[in-house]
mmCIF file of C-alpha atoms in Angstrom:
data_model
loop_
_atom_site.group_PDB
_atom_site.id
_atom_site.type_symbol
_atom_site.label_atom_id
_atom_site.label_comp_id
_atom_site.label_asym_id
_atom_site.label_seq_id
_atom_site.Cartn_x
_atom_site.Cartn_y
_atom_site.Cartn_z
ATOM 1 C CA MET A 1 0.153 0.091 -0.162
ATOM 2 C CA ASP A 2 3.382 2.403 0.524
ATOM 3 C CA PHE A 3 3.872 3.932 -2.803
ATOM 4 C CA ILE A 4 6.949 5.505 -0.455
ATOM 5 C CA ALA A 5 9.331 3.308 1.333
ATOM 6 C CA THR A 6 9.480 4.032 4.780
ATOM 7 C CA SER A 7 12.716 3.582 4.986
ATOM 8 C CA LEU A 8 13.230 6.231 2.111
ATOM 9 C CA ILE A 9 10.872 8.590 4.218
ATOM 10 C CA LYS A 10 13.181 7.909 7.196
ATOM 11 C CA SER A 11 16.114 8.692 5.365
ATOM 12 C CA CYS A 12 15.121 11.887 3.936
ATOM 13 C CA HIS A 13 12.870 13.122 7.171
ATOM 14 C CA GLY A 14 14.172 16.805 6.081
ATOM 15 C CA VAL A 15 12.477 16.562 2.257
ATOM 16 C CA PHE A 16 9.262 14.593 3.303
ATOM 17 C CA SER A 17 9.131 16.342 6.498
ATOM 18 C CA GLU A 18 7.724 19.541 4.716
ATOM 19 C CA LEU A 19 5.887 17.678 1.924
ATOM 20 C CA ILE A 20 3.526 15.907 4.845
ATOM 21 C CA SER A 21 3.440 18.555 7.389
ATOM 22 C CA ARG A 22 1.837 21.088 4.162
ATOM 23 C CA LEU A 23 -0.535 18.155 2.993
ATOM 24 C CA ALA A 24 -1.901 17.761 6.590
ATOM 25 C CA ASN A 25 -2.344 21.210 7.006
ATOM 26 C CA LEU A 26 -4.292 21.583 3.988
ATOM 27 C CA SER A 27 -5.987 18.380 5.081
ATOM 28 C CA PHE A 28 -7.181 19.278 8.341
ATOM 29 C CA ASN A 29 -8.070 22.870 7.036
ATOM 30 C CA GLU A 30 -10.652 21.918 4.257
ATOM 31 C CA ALA A 31 -11.304 19.086 6.176
ATOM 32 C CA GLN A 32 -11.012 16.510 4.250
ATOM 33 C CA PHE A 33 -9.090 12.632 4.323
ATOM 34 C CA PRO A 34 -7.052 12.233 1.139
ATOM 35 C CA SER A 35 -9.061 9.913 -0.559
ATOM 36 C CA ARG A 36 -5.978 7.917 -2.162
ATOM 37 C CA PHE A 37 -5.601 7.027 1.386
ATOM 38 C CA LYS A 38 -8.885 5.373 1.827
ATOM 39 C CA ALA A 39 -7.819 2.093 0.628
ATOM 40 C CA ALA A 40 -6.461 -0.780 2.897
ATOM 41 C CA GLN A 41 -5.609 -4.301 2.154
ATOM 42 C CA ILE A 42 -6.673 -7.109 4.300
ATOM 43 C CA THR A 43 -4.263 -9.312 5.903
ATOM 44 C CA PRO A 44 -5.835 -12.685 7.883
ATOM 45 C CA LEU A 45 -3.757 -13.501 10.437
ATOM 46 C CA LEU A 46 -4.745 -16.044 13.009
ATOM 47 C CA LYS A 47 -6.470 -15.425 16.086
ATOM 48 C CA LYS A 48 -4.880 -18.566 17.676
ATOM 49 C CA THR A 49 -1.949 -21.337 16.120
ATOM 50 C CA GLU A 50 -4.220 -24.447 17.807
ATOM 51 C CA LEU A 51 -7.384 -22.422 15.766
ATOM 52 C CA ASP A 52 -8.895 -24.612 12.681
ATOM 53 C CA LYS A 53 -6.818 -22.548 9.929
ATOM 54 C CA SER A 54 -10.084 -23.234 7.069
ATOM 55 C CA ALA A 55 -12.404 -21.411 9.432
ATOM 56 C CA PRO A 56 -12.762 -17.696 8.028
ATOM 57 C CA GLU A 57 -13.968 -16.429 11.638
ATOM 58 C CA ASN A 58 -10.676 -17.583 13.379
ATOM 59 C CA TYR A 59 -9.216 -15.389 11.250
ATOM 60 C CA ARG A 60 -8.904 -11.459 12.233
ATOM 61 C CA PRO A 61 -8.931 -8.996 9.684
ATOM 62 C CA ILE A 62 -6.280 -6.574 10.325
ATOM 63 C CA SER A 63 -6.301 -3.331 7.574
ATOM 64 C CA ASN A 64 -2.437 -2.400 5.897
ATOM 65 C CA LEU A 65 -2.438 0.793 5.340
ATOM 66 C CA ASN A 66 -0.392 3.350 3.884
ATOM 67 C CA ASN A 67 2.695 5.028 5.476
ATOM 68 C CA ILE A 68 2.132 8.619 5.106
ATOM 69 C CA SER A 69 -2.259 7.905 5.582
ATOM 70 C CA LYS A 70 -0.965 6.876 9.460
ATOM 71 C CA ILE A 71 1.467 10.043 10.187
ATOM 72 C CA LEU A 72 -1.666 11.995 9.201
ATOM 73 C CA GLU A 73 -3.647 10.035 11.671
ATOM 74 C CA HIS A 74 -1.146 10.470 14.454
ATOM 75 C CA LEU A 75 -0.775 14.328 14.096
ATOM 76 C CA PHE A 76 -5.234 13.857 14.370
ATOM 77 C CA LEU A 77 -5.201 12.102 17.367
ATOM 78 C CA ASN A 78 -2.267 14.736 19.226
ATOM 79 C CA ARG A 79 -4.878 16.996 18.509
ATOM 80 C CA ILE A 80 -8.434 15.550 20.360
ATOM 81 C CA ARG A 81 -6.720 12.888 22.350
ATOM 82 C CA SER A 82 -6.843 14.999 25.458
ATOM 83 C CA HIS A 83 -10.248 16.328 24.833
ATOM 84 C CA VAL A 84 -12.013 13.133 24.495
ATOM 85 C CA THR A 85 -10.298 11.192 27.570
ATOM 86 C CA SER A 86 -10.929 14.741 29.478
ATOM 87 C CA CYS A 87 -14.486 14.110 28.621
ATOM 88 C CA SER A 88 -16.907 13.230 31.285
ATOM 89 C CA ASN A 89 -18.825 10.742 28.999
ATOM 90 C CA PHE A 90 -15.610 9.010 28.239
ATOM 91 C CA ASN A 91 -15.175 5.564 29.571
ATOM 92 C CA PRO A 92 -12.701 5.908 32.425
ATOM 93 C CA PHE A 93 -12.518 2.205 32.932
ATOM 94 C CA GLN A 94 -11.557 1.218 29.582
ATOM 95 C CA SER A 95 -7.941 -0.086 29.345
ATOM 96 C CA ALA A 96 -7.429 -0.304 25.912
ATOM 97 C CA TYR A 97 -5.433 2.103 23.370
ATOM 98 C CA ARG A 98 -5.052 4.356 26.519
ATOM 99 C CA SER A 99 -1.475 5.611 27.842
ATOM 100 C CA LYS A 100 -0.626 3.990 31.497
ATOM 101 C CA HIS A 101 -3.619 1.428 30.593
ATOM 102 C CA SER A 102 -2.975 -2.518 30.117
ATOM 103 C CA THR A 103 -4.493 -5.453 30.391
ATOM 104 C CA GLU A 104 -2.181 -6.048 33.337
ATOM 105 C CA THR A 105 -4.477 -2.611 35.328
ATOM 106 C CA ALA A 106 -7.532 -4.033 33.611
ATOM 107 C CA LEU A 107 -6.225 -6.827 35.668
ATOM 108 C CA VAL A 108 -5.689 -5.845 38.854
ATOM 109 C CA TYR A 109 -8.653 -3.070 39.171
ATOM 110 C CA THR A 110 -10.776 -5.923 38.442
ATOM 111 C CA VAL A 111 -9.016 -8.972 41.471
ATOM 112 C CA ASN A 112 -8.824 -5.776 43.607
ATOM 113 C CA ASN A 113 -12.545 -5.487 43.583
ATOM 114 C CA ILE A 114 -13.129 -9.002 43.867
ATOM 115 C CA CYS A 115 -10.877 -9.530 46.642
ATOM 116 C CA ARG A 116 -12.298 -6.445 48.574
ATOM 117 C CA SER A 117 -15.760 -7.653 48.232
ATOM 118 C CA ALA A 118 -14.418 -11.024 49.569
ATOM 119 C CA ASN A 119 -13.596 -9.064 52.250
ATOM 120 C CA GLU A 120 -16.420 -7.429 53.238
ATOM 121 C CA GLY A 121 -17.833 -10.660 53.814
ATOM 122 C CA ASN A 122 -19.251 -10.752 49.805
ATOM 123 C CA CYS A 123 -18.851 -12.877 46.534
ATOM 124 C CA THR A 124 -19.246 -11.364 43.549
ATOM 125 C CA LEU A 125 -20.951 -12.857 40.320
ATOM 126 C CA LEU A 126 -18.971 -12.113 36.985
ATOM 127 C CA ILE A 127 -20.000 -12.149 33.556
ATOM 128 C CA SER A 128 -17.720 -11.608 30.639
ATOM 129 C CA LEU A 129 -18.887 -10.360 27.561
ATOM 130 C CA ASP A 130 -17.495 -10.189 24.200
ATOM 131 C CA LEU A 131 -18.340 -8.467 20.726
ATOM 132 C CA SER A 132 -18.535 -10.288 17.035
ATOM 133 C CA ALA A 133 -16.399 -8.257 14.987
ATOM 134 C CA ALA A 134 -16.985 -5.430 16.373
ATOM 135 C CA PHE A 135 -14.496 -3.174 14.769
ATOM 136 C CA ASP A 136 -16.601 -3.669 11.475
ATOM 137 C CA THR A 137 -19.979 -3.143 12.493
ATOM 138 C CA VAL A 138 -19.593 0.382 13.969
ATOM 139 C CA ASP A 139 -22.471 2.879 12.339
ATOM 140 C CA HIS A 140 -20.903 5.762 10.693
ATOM 141 C CA ASN A 141 -23.923 7.640 11.462
ATOM 142 C CA LEU A 142 -24.457 6.708 15.214
ATOM 143 C CA LEU A 143 -20.500 7.501 15.781
ATOM 144 C CA MET A 144 -20.774 11.217 14.110
ATOM 145 C CA ALA A 145 -23.788 11.752 16.356
ATOM 146 C CA ARG A 146 -21.712 10.563 19.267
ATOM 147 C CA LEU A 147 -18.837 12.491 18.631
ATOM 148 C CA ASP A 148 -21.187 15.217 18.374
ATOM 149 C CA ASN A 149 -23.245 15.140 20.988
ATOM 150 C CA SER A 150 -21.546 13.062 23.793
ATOM 151 C CA PHE A 151 -18.429 14.372 22.990
ATOM 152 C CA GLY A 152 -18.780 17.898 21.615
ATOM 153 C CA ILE A 153 -16.398 17.144 18.359
ATOM 154 C CA ARG A 154 -17.672 19.608 15.987
ATOM 155 C CA GLY A 155 -17.197 21.746 13.203
ATOM 156 C CA ASN A 156 -14.083 20.937 10.925
ATOM 157 C CA PHE A 157 -12.761 18.617 13.716
ATOM 158 C CA LEU A 158 -16.100 16.415 13.029
ATOM 159 C CA SER A 159 -16.049 16.977 9.136
ATOM 160 C CA TRP A 160 -12.800 15.970 9.280
ATOM 161 C CA ILE A 161 -13.945 12.323 10.551
ATOM 162 C CA ASP A 162 -16.574 11.999 8.436
ATOM 163 C CA SER A 163 -14.529 12.136 5.301
ATOM 164 C CA TYR A 164 -11.935 9.508 7.120
ATOM 165 C CA ILE A 165 -14.501 6.473 7.708
ATOM 166 C CA THR A 166 -16.766 7.114 4.459
ATOM 167 C CA ASN A 167 -16.366 6.025 1.268
ATOM 168 C CA ARG A 168 -13.562 3.508 2.611
ATOM 169 C CA SER A 169 -12.283 0.293 0.474
ATOM 170 C CA GLN A 170 -10.670 -2.889 1.250
ATOM 171 C CA PHE A 171 -9.798 -6.515 -0.237
ATOM 172 C CA VAL A 172 -7.936 -9.367 1.215
ATOM 173 C CA ARG A 173 -4.735 -10.400 -0.169
ATOM 174 C CA ILE A 174 -2.850 -13.960 0.608
ATOM 175 C CA GLY A 175 0.246 -13.977 -0.422
ATOM 176 C CA ARG A 176 0.076 -13.507 -4.693
ATOM 177 C CA PHE A 177 -4.017 -13.688 -4.732
ATOM 178 C CA SER A 178 -6.205 -11.086 -4.075
ATOM 179 C CA SER A 179 -10.116 -10.655 -3.926
ATOM 180 C CA LYS A 180 -11.854 -7.186 -5.899
ATOM 181 C CA ASN A 181 -12.161 -4.555 -3.941
ATOM 182 C CA THR A 182 -15.192 -3.652 -1.996
ATOM 183 C CA TYR A 183 -16.448 -0.740 -0.485
ATOM 184 C CA CYS A 184 -17.453 -0.803 3.464
ATOM 185 C CA SER A 185 -20.906 1.647 4.824
ATOM 186 C CA CYS A 186 -19.787 0.826 8.509
ATOM 187 C CA GLY A 187 -16.792 -0.196 10.577
ATOM 188 C CA VAL A 188 -13.507 1.700 11.615
ATOM 189 C CA PRO A 189 -10.244 -0.115 10.492
ATOM 190 C CA GLN A 190 -8.402 -2.724 12.544
ATOM 191 C CA GLY A 191 -4.615 -1.754 12.375
ATOM 192 C CA SER A 192 -5.472 1.985 11.461
ATOM 193 C CA VAL A 193 -4.572 4.439 14.161
ATOM 194 C CA LEU A 194 -8.086 6.118 14.486
ATOM 195 C CA GLY A 195 -10.196 3.305 14.797
ATOM 196 C CA PRO A 196 -9.615 2.348 18.769
ATOM 197 C CA ILE A 197 -10.327 5.721 19.686
ATOM 198 C CA LEU A 198 -13.360 5.396 17.455
ATOM 199 C CA PHE A 199 -14.252 2.206 19.086
ATOM 200 C CA ASN A 200 -13.868 3.512 22.591
ATOM 201 C CA ILE A 201 -15.849 6.441 21.515
ATOM 202 C CA TYR A 202 -18.830 4.402 20.113
ATOM 203 C CA THR A 203 -19.323 1.681 23.059
ATOM 204 C CA SER A 204 -18.993 4.563 25.464
ATOM 205 C CA PRO A 205 -22.272 4.802 26.713
ATOM 206 C CA ILE A 206 -21.420 1.016 28.190
ATOM 207 C CA ALA A 207 -19.862 2.453 31.192
ATOM 208 C CA SER A 208 -23.621 4.549 32.166
ATOM 209 C CA ILE A 209 -25.944 1.774 31.409
ATOM 210 C CA ALA A 210 -23.274 -0.172 33.983
ATOM 211 C CA GLU A 211 -23.166 2.562 36.611
ATOM 212 C CA SER A 212 -27.502 3.096 36.519
ATOM 213 C CA TYR A 213 -27.860 -0.820 37.626
ATOM 214 C CA ASN A 214 -25.382 -0.493 40.578
ATOM 215 C CA THR A 215 -22.835 -2.827 38.231
ATOM 216 C CA ARG A 216 -19.308 -2.539 38.432
ATOM 217 C CA GLN A 217 -18.092 -2.720 34.224
ATOM 218 C CA GLN A 218 -14.439 -2.909 33.210
ATOM 219 C CA GLN A 219 -13.422 -2.657 29.561
ATOM 220 C CA TYR A 220 -10.634 -4.163 27.514
ATOM 221 C CA ALA A 221 -11.320 -3.439 23.804
ATOM 222 C CA ASP A 222 -14.605 -4.859 23.044
ATOM 223 C CA ASP A 223 -14.443 -7.398 25.739
ATOM 224 C CA THR A 224 -16.826 -6.329 28.838
ATOM 225 C CA GLN A 225 -17.190 -7.768 32.432
ATOM 226 C CA LEU A 226 -20.272 -6.602 34.413
ATOM 227 C CA TYR A 227 -19.674 -7.906 37.914
ATOM 228 C CA ILE A 228 -21.739 -7.299 40.996
ATOM 229 C CA ALA A 229 -20.954 -8.265 45.165
ATOM 230 C CA LEU A 230 -23.611 -10.831 46.433
ATOM 231 C CA SER A 231 -24.595 -11.203 49.915
ATOM 232 C CA ALA A 232 -26.947 -13.712 51.558
ATOM 233 C CA GLN A 233 -29.107 -10.753 52.897
ATOM 234 C CA SER A 234 -29.436 -9.086 49.034
ATOM 235 C CA LEU A 235 -29.188 -11.864 46.783
ATOM 236 C CA SER A 236 -32.325 -11.489 45.019
ATOM 237 C CA GLN A 237 -32.422 -7.289 44.809
ATOM 238 C CA SER A 238 -28.768 -8.025 43.335
ATOM 239 C CA LEU A 239 -29.446 -10.809 40.836
ATOM 240 C CA LEU A 240 -32.658 -8.943 39.261
ATOM 241 C CA SER A 241 -30.141 -5.682 39.207
ATOM 242 C CA LEU A 242 -27.475 -7.635 36.861
ATOM 243 C CA GLU A 243 -30.024 -9.085 35.103
ATOM 244 C CA ASN A 244 -31.635 -6.336 34.266
ATOM 245 C CA CYS A 245 -28.554 -4.317 33.396
ATOM 246 C CA LEU A 246 -27.596 -7.682 30.975
ATOM 247 C CA SER A 247 -30.796 -6.809 29.412
ATOM 248 C CA HIS A 248 -30.745 -3.206 28.982
ATOM 249 C CA LEU A 249 -26.995 -3.760 27.742
ATOM 250 C CA ARG A 250 -28.552 -6.646 25.046
ATOM 251 C CA ALA A 251 -31.174 -4.353 23.723
ATOM 252 C CA TRP A 252 -28.316 -1.550 23.055
ATOM 253 C CA PHE A 253 -25.674 -3.543 21.369
ATOM 254 C CA CYS A 254 -28.399 -4.637 19.147
ATOM 255 C CA HIS A 255 -29.688 -0.716 18.512
ATOM 256 C CA ASN A 256 -26.376 0.141 17.777
ATOM 257 C CA GLY A 257 -25.360 -2.977 15.576
ATOM 258 C CA LEU A 258 -22.834 -4.696 17.581
ATOM 259 C CA ALA A 259 -23.836 -8.392 18.105
ATOM 260 C CA LEU A 260 -22.958 -10.623 21.450
ATOM 261 C CA ASN A 261 -20.534 -13.270 20.461
ATOM 262 C CA PRO A 262 -22.033 -15.987 22.973
ATOM 263 C CA GLY A 263 -19.259 -18.590 22.352
ATOM 264 C CA LYS A 264 -17.099 -16.606 24.296
ATOM 265 C CA THR A 265 -19.351 -15.496 26.912
ATOM 266 C CA ASP A 266 -18.518 -16.568 30.419
ATOM 267 C CA ALA A 267 -20.001 -16.374 34.333
ATOM 268 C CA VAL A 268 -18.585 -17.099 37.309
ATOM 269 C CA LEU A 269 -18.543 -16.548 40.683
ATOM 270 C CA PHE A 270 -16.123 -15.516 43.347
ATOM 271 C CA GLY A 271 -15.917 -15.913 46.814
ATOM 272 C CA THR A 272 -13.824 -17.378 49.628
ATOM 273 C CA ARG A 273 -14.087 -21.175 50.118
ATOM 274 C CA ASN A 274 -16.235 -20.326 53.662
ATOM 275 C CA LYS A 275 -18.594 -17.689 51.835
ATOM 276 C CA LEU A 276 -19.264 -20.075 48.994
ATOM 277 C CA GLY A 277 -19.761 -22.780 51.621
ATOM 278 C CA SER A 278 -22.213 -20.552 53.504
ATOM 279 C CA LEU A 279 -24.550 -19.512 51.387
ATOM 280 C CA SER A 280 -27.924 -22.026 51.713
ATOM 281 C CA THR A 281 -28.514 -24.382 49.038
ATOM 282 C CA PRO A 282 -31.709 -22.636 47.701
ATOM 283 C CA HIS A 283 -29.392 -19.515 47.090
ATOM 284 C CA LYS A 284 -26.871 -21.675 45.013
ATOM 285 C CA CYS A 285 -29.018 -23.202 43.354
ATOM 286 C CA ARG A 286 -30.118 -19.819 42.065
ATOM 287 C CA CYS A 287 -26.819 -18.927 41.044
ATOM 288 C CA CYS A 288 -26.178 -21.505 39.382
ATOM 289 C CA ARG A 289 -29.836 -21.179 37.207
ATOM 290 C CA TYR A 290 -28.675 -17.669 36.672
ATOM 291 C CA LEU A 291 -25.339 -18.136 35.324
ATOM 292 C CA ALA A 292 -26.712 -20.658 32.764
ATOM 293 C CA THR A 293 -29.475 -18.298 32.199
ATOM 294 C CA ALA A 294 -27.499 -15.081 31.766
ATOM 295 C CA VAL A 295 -24.687 -17.235 29.789
ATOM 296 C CA LYS A 296 -28.107 -19.131 27.100
ATOM 297 C CA LYS A 297 -29.306 -14.954 26.420
ATOM 298 C CA SER A 298 -25.963 -13.807 25.928
#
């Protein structure tokens, strides 16, 4: 996809820096992303080595984009990142694609809350949700509305993003074979610079939905964990709250063109041996039934 080799740009940075900066200024001032950079070459990568190589769903569609395109994306990201992450509507428990956040910080936060709940004499019911082809099903109209209404991105900034995500195309290349070029009516490209933060913006309402049901949540990209403390005294109320939260989220996912992956949806009951044993038999049975029902519904 690179008509100018990255090594050449680096070795002649004195010349190319002026050319690229002029291109960037023209692009931002006119709120237009260069149409020549909107094509992506998809390279299918097997998600795990042990998976069946003949099944298309076992591959991750990574977009190979033009190097100058990524430079423009980086420059634009530097202009909006601080505004987006400081906005009250940004999910503070989204750990992916953020500075000083990682899978480690996400796990530490979740485990710490489970341990604190155990120290307070409670068990924790956790439901882990996974989305199917999440980046590929982002609705452009809904994304633009969220950028405007929830994050206050307007004017040339909003128009530039609109130009960036619309009229994109892609083709699949495996070895020396390539598919036909196909236009993308939805989604943000995986492998891009702006795709991740646009996806975080798109899924930001998950935080407020969980909070409205007194349910804790933690996200890492398209993986979402919902969990709630359980005690023998408040078991019924807690389970109902979590069930209503899950139902609301399922409806929200459907409305926003996102689909839950039932094969990767799990529910786990955490607690110390004594606390798990102290739950009465009817309560234990109800938790088990709820775990099965939650996974089936998802």
